[in-house]
Coordinates of C-alpha atoms in Angstrom, one line a residue:
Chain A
X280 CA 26.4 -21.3 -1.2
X281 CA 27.6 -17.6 -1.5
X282 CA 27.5 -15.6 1.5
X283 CA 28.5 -11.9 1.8
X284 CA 30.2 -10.9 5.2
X285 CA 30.4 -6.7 6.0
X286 CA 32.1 -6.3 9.0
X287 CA 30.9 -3.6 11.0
X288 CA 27.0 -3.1 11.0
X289 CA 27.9 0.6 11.7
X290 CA 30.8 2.5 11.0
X291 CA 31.5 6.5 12.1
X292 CA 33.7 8.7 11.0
X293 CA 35.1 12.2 11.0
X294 CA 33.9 14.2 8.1
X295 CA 37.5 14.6 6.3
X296 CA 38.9 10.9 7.8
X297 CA 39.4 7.9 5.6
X298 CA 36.1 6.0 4.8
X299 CA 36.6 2.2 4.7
X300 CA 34.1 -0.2 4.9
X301 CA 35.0 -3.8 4.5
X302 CA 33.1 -6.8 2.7
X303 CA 34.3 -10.6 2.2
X304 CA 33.0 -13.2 0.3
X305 CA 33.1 -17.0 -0.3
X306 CA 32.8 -18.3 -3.7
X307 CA 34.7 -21.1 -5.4
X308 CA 34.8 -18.9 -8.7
X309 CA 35.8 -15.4 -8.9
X310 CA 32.3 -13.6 -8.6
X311 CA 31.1 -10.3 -10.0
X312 CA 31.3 -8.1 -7.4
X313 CA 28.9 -4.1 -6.3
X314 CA 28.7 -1.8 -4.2
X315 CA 25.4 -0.2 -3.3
X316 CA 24.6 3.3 -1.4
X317 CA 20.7 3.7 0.0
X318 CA 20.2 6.8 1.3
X319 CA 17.1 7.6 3.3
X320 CA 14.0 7.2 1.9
X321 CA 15.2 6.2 -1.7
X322 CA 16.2 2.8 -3.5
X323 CA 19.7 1.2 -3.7
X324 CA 22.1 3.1 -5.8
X325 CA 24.9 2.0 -7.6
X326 CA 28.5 2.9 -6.5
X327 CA 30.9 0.9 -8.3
X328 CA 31.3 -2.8 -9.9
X329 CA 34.1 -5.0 -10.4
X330 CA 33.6 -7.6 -13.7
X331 CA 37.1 -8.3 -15.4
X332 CA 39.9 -6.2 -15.8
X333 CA 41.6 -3.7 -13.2
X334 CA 41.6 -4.7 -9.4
X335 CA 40.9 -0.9 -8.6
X336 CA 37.7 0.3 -9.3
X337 CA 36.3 3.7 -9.4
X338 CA 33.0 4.7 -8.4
X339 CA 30.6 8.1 -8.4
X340 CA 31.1 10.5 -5.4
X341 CA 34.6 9.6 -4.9
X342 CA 34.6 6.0 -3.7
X343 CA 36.5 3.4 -4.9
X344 CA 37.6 -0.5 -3.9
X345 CA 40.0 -2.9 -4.9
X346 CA 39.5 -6.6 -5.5
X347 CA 41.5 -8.9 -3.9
X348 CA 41.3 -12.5 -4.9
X349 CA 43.7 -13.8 -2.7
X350 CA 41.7 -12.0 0.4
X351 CA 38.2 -12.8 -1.2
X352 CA 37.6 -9.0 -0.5
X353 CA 36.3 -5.6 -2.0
X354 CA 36.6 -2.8 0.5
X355 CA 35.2 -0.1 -0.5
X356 CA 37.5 3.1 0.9
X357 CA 37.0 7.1 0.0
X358 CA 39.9 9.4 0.9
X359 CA 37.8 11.8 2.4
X360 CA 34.2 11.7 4.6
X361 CA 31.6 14.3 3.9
X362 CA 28.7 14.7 5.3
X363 CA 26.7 13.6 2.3
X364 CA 28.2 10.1 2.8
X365 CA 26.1 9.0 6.0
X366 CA 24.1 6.3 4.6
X367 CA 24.2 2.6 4.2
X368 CA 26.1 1.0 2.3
X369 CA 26.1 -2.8 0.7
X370 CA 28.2 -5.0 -0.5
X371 CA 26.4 -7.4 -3.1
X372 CA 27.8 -10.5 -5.5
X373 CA 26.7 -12.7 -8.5
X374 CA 27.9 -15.5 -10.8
X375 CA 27.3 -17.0 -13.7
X376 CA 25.5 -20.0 -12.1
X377 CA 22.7 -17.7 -12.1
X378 CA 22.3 -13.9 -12.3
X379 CA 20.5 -12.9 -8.3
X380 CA 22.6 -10.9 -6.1
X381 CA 23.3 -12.2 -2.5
X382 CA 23.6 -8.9 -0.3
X383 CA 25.7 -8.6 3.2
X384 CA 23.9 -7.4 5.5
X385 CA 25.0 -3.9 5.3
X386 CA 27.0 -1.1 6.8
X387 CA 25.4 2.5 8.4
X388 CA 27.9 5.3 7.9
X389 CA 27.9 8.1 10.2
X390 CA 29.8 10.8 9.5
X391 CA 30.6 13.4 12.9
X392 CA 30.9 17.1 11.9
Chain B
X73 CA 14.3 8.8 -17.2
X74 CA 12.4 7.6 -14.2
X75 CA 14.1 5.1 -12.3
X76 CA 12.2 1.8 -10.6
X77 CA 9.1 2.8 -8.8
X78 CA 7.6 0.9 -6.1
X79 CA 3.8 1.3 -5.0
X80 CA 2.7 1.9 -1.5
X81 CA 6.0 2.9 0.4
X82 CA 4.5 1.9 3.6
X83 CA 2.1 -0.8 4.6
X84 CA 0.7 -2.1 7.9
X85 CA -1.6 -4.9 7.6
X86 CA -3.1 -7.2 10.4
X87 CA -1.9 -10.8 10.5
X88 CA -4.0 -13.3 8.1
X89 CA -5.1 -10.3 5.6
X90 CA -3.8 -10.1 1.8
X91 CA -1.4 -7.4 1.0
X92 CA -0.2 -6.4 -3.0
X93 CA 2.8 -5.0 -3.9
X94 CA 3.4 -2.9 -7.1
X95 CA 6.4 -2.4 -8.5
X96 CA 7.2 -0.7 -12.5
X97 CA 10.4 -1.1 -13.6
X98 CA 12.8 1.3 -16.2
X99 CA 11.2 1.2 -19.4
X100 CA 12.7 -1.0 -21.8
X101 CA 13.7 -3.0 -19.0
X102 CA 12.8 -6.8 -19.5
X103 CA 14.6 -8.3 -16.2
X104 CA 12.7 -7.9 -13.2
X105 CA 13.6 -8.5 -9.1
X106 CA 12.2 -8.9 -6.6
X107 CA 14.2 -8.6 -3.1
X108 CA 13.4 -9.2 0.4
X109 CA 15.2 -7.7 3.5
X110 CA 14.1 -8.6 6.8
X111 CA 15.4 -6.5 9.8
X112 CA 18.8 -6.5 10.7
X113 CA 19.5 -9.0 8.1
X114 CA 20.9 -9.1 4.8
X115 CA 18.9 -8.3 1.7
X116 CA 18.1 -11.3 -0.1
X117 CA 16.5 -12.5 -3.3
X118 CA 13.2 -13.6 -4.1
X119 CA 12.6 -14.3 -7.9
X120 CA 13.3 -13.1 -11.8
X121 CA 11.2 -12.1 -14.4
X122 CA 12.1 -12.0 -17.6
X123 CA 9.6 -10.2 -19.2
X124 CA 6.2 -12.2 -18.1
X125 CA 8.1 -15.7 -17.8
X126 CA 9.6 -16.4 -14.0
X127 CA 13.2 -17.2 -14.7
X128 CA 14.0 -18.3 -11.3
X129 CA 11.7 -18.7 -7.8
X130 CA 14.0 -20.3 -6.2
X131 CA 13.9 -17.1 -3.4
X132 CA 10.2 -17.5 -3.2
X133 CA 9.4 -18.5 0.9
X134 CA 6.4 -20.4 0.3
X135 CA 2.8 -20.5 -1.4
X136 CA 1.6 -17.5 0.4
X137 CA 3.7 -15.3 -2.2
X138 CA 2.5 -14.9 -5.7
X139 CA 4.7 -12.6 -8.3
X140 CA 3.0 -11.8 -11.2
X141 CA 4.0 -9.6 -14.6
X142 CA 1.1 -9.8 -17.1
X143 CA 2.6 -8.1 -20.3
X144 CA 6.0 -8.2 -18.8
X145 CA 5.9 -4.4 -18.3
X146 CA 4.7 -4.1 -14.1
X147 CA 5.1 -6.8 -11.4
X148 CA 2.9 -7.6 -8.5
X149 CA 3.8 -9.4 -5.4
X150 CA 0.9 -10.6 -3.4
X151 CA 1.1 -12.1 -0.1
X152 CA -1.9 -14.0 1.0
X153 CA -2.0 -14.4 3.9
X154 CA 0.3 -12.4 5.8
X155 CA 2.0 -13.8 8.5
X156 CA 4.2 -11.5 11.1
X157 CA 7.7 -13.0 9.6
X158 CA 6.8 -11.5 6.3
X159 CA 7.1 -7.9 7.9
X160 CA 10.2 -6.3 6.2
X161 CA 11.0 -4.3 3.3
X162 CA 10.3 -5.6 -0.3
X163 CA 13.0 -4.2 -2.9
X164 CA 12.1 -4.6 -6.8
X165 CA 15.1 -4.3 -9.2
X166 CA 15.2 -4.1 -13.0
X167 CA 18.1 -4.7 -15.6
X168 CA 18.3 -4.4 -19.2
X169 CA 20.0 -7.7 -20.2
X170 CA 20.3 -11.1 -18.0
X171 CA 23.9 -11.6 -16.7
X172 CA 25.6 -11.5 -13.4
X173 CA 27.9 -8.5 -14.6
X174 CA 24.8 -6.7 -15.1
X175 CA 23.9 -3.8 -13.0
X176 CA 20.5 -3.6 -11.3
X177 CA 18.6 -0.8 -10.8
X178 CA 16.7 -0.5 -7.3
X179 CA 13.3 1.0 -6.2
X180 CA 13.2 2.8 -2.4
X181 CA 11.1 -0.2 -1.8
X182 CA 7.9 -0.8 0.4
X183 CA 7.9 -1.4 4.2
X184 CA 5.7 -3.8 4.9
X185 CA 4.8 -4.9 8.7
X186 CA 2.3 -7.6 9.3
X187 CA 0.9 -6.9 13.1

């Protein structure tokens, strides 16, 4: 079974300190891998995806995360917090063995003024 | 182009009574989702449509839930009756093509508590 572990149910933050929010998964085949933002009071929006390719990926609003296969991981970091950032965030994967996401259970960013 | 709309936001129904959810997807969209999240706990999946036919239900809880997409364009998730673990918040997601690399597009979802 896949399972999706964030660490950190909620994470604050000085606006201008590193963001990092960590997710983990278990899978016997390398998954496909997302990154979702839901801000209040509107659906789940897509920050960044990992399929093939480069480890590092870049998403909108300048996050990005790096898949690590030997760490089962995809942190998802951003240089610098702004206030627009507080949300929460999720860490979702699929595989081929059939196409539904299995979510973590999510992280709440606060970012302090 | 409008993104996944999901019909009401909020619902609070007594325990035993019927409650539907709408949801229309991104035009053109044939895959269709349907999420649960349960408070505190993770968001977590339901069933697929593609376009009227249910791909998988594998999510579904039990025989109290009912998806439905006549004319594979809008889905409808009925829950009949409603019991007070079914409180949560019901997410519907659409893609264009079927594939785990495929991204899925979210509605703000409806909150649903059952009292």
């Amino acid at each position: 079974a896949q399972s999706v572990t964030q660490l950190g149910s909620h994470v604050s933050v000085s606006e201008g300190a590193l963001v990092l929010l960590r997710c983990n998964y278990s899978s016997s085949v390398p998954p496909y891998l997302f990154w979702y933002v839901q801000y209040p009071n509107q659906g789940l929006q897509l920050l960044l995806k990992y399929t093939t390719g480069a480890t590092l990926v870049k998403g909108i609003n300048g996050f990005e995360a790096e898949f690590k296969k030997s760490e089962t991981s995809f942190h998802l970091t951003k240089p610098s917090a702004h206030m627009s950032d507080a949300a929460e965030y999720f860490c979702a994967v699929s595989r081929w063995t059939g196409n539904q996401f299995y979510f973590g259970t999510g992280t709440s960013l606060t970012v302090i003024p | 182009e409008a993104g996944v709309t999901q019909f009401p936001s909020h619902s609070v129904i007594e325990k035993g009574q019927t409650v539907t959810l709408r949801c229309d997807p991104i035009s053109g969209h044939d895959n269709l989702y349907w999420y649960r999240r349960v408070m505190g706990k993770e968001i977590k999946f339901l069933l697929h449509f593609v376009k009227e036919s249910k791909q998988d239900e594998s999510g579904m809880p039990n025989n109290r839930f009912l998806a439905e997409r006549t004319g594979g364009t809008y889905s409808t998730l009925k829950v009949q009756p409603a019991e007070l673990e079914d409180s949560g918040v019901y997410f519907c997601a659409s893609s264009l093509s079927w594939g785990p690399e495929e991204t899925q597009y979210f509605g703000p979802g409806t909150r649903l508590l059952v009292l």
